[in-house]
């Protein structure tokens, strides 16, 4: 058994867990609600956000030692997606429901306070 973590997964792990601030159960519940569905968040097939959200749920349930290179790609995709949204917030910021819902679909709730550094 290979206990070695792929280098790319190791690098992506910290950024991913810094930005994804919802638990796997919270995200799964969110993805199953009407609020994250087509009315609040129209399907955009080219982004595959719903599928990406499901992958985030799976990743949040994994141990670091079980990560694969494919997992690293997904984590990097999530980090890029969240950072792009955070770098260009709408004028009303987290008060913009659509923008917040887009972020929550991949596990980042912009209204959740950042954890304090101890």
Coordinates of C-alpha atoms in Angstrom, one line a residue:
X1 CA 0.0 0.0 0.0
X2 CA 1.3 3.4 -0.9
X3 CA 0.9 5.9 1.9
X4 CA 2.6 8.6 0.0
X5 CA 0.3 11.6 -0.8
X6 CA 0.7 13.0 -4.4
X7 CA 2.6 16.3 -4.2
X8 CA -0.2 18.1 -6.1
X9 CA -2.8 16.8 -3.6
X10 CA -0.6 17.9 -0.7
X11 CA -0.4 21.4 -2.1
X12 CA -4.0 21.7 -2.9
X13 CA -5.2 20.3 0.4
X14 CA -4.4 23.5 2.5
X15 CA -6.0 25.9 0.0
X16 CA -9.0 23.8 -0.4
X17 CA -9.7 23.5 3.3
X18 CA -9.0 27.2 3.8
X19 CA -11.7 28.1 1.3
X20 CA -14.3 25.3 1.7
X21 CA -15.9 26.3 5.0
X22 CA -19.0 24.0 4.9
X23 CA -19.0 20.5 6.2
X24 CA -19.7 17.6 3.9
X25 CA -23.2 17.2 5.5
X26 CA -23.9 20.9 5.2
X27 CA -22.9 20.9 1.6
X28 CA -24.8 17.7 0.8
X29 CA -28.0 19.2 2.4
X30 CA -27.5 22.4 0.5
X31 CA -27.1 20.7 -2.8
X32 CA -30.4 18.8 -2.2
X33 CA -32.4 21.9 -1.3
X34 CA -34.5 23.9 -3.7
X35 CA -32.5 27.0 -2.9
X36 CA -29.5 25.6 -4.7
X37 CA -31.7 24.3 -7.6
X38 CA -32.5 25.6 -11.0
X39 CA -34.6 28.6 -9.9
X40 CA -32.0 30.1 -7.6
X41 CA -29.0 28.8 -9.5
X42 CA -29.7 28.1 -13.1
X43 CA -27.8 25.1 -14.5
X44 CA -24.7 26.0 -16.4
X45 CA -23.6 22.8 -18.1
X46 CA -20.3 24.2 -19.1
X47 CA -19.2 24.8 -15.5
X48 CA -20.6 21.5 -14.1
X49 CA -21.0 23.2 -10.7
X50 CA -23.6 20.7 -9.4
X51 CA -21.2 17.8 -10.3
X52 CA -18.3 19.8 -8.8
X53 CA -20.3 20.3 -5.6
X54 CA -20.9 16.5 -5.3
X55 CA -17.1 15.9 -5.8
X56 CA -16.5 18.4 -2.9
X57 CA -18.8 16.4 -0.7
X58 CA -16.7 13.3 -1.5
X59 CA -13.4 15.1 -0.9
X60 CA -14.5 16.5 2.5
X61 CA -15.1 12.9 3.6
X62 CA -11.7 11.7 2.5
X63 CA -8.6 11.5 4.6
X64 CA -5.5 13.3 3.3
X65 CA -3.6 10.0 2.9
X66 CA -6.4 8.8 0.6
X67 CA -6.1 11.6 -2.0
X68 CA -5.3 11.0 -5.6
X69 CA -4.0 13.2 -8.3
X70 CA -7.5 13.5 -9.7
X71 CA -8.6 14.7 -6.3
X72 CA -5.9 17.4 -6.4
X73 CA -7.3 18.6 -9.8
X74 CA -10.8 18.9 -8.3
X75 CA -9.5 20.7 -5.2
X76 CA -7.6 23.2 -7.4
X77 CA -10.7 23.7 -9.6
X78 CA -12.7 24.5 -6.4
X79 CA -10.0 26.9 -5.1
X80 CA -9.8 28.7 -8.5
X81 CA -13.6 28.9 -8.7
X82 CA -14.0 30.3 -5.1
X83 CA -11.1 32.7 -5.5
X84 CA -12.4 34.1 -8.8
X85 CA -15.8 34.8 -7.2
X86 CA -14.3 36.3 -4.1
X87 CA -12.0 38.5 -6.2
X88 CA -14.9 40.0 -8.1
X89 CA -17.9 40.2 -5.7
X90 CA -21.1 42.0 -6.8
X91 CA -21.6 45.5 -5.4
X92 CA -23.9 44.2 -2.7
X93 CA -21.4 41.4 -1.8
X94 CA -22.6 38.5 0.2
X95 CA -26.0 40.1 0.2
X96 CA -26.3 39.1 -3.4
X97 CA -28.2 35.8 -3.1
X98 CA -27.2 34.4 -6.5
X99 CA -23.5 35.1 -5.9
X100 CA -23.7 33.5 -2.4
X101 CA -25.5 30.5 -3.7
X102 CA -22.9 29.9 -6.5
X103 CA -20.2 29.9 -3.8
X104 CA -22.2 27.6 -1.5
X105 CA -22.7 25.1 -4.3
X106 CA -19.0 24.3 -4.0
X107 CA -18.8 24.5 -0.2
X108 CA -18.0 28.2 0.5
X109 CA -20.5 30.3 2.5
X110 CA -19.3 33.9 2.3
X111 CA -21.5 34.8 5.3
X112 CA -19.8 32.3 7.6
X113 CA -17.2 34.1 9.8
X114 CA -13.6 33.1 9.2
X115 CA -12.1 31.0 11.9
X116 CA -9.9 32.9 14.2
X117 CA -6.2 31.9 14.2
X118 CA -5.1 30.5 17.5

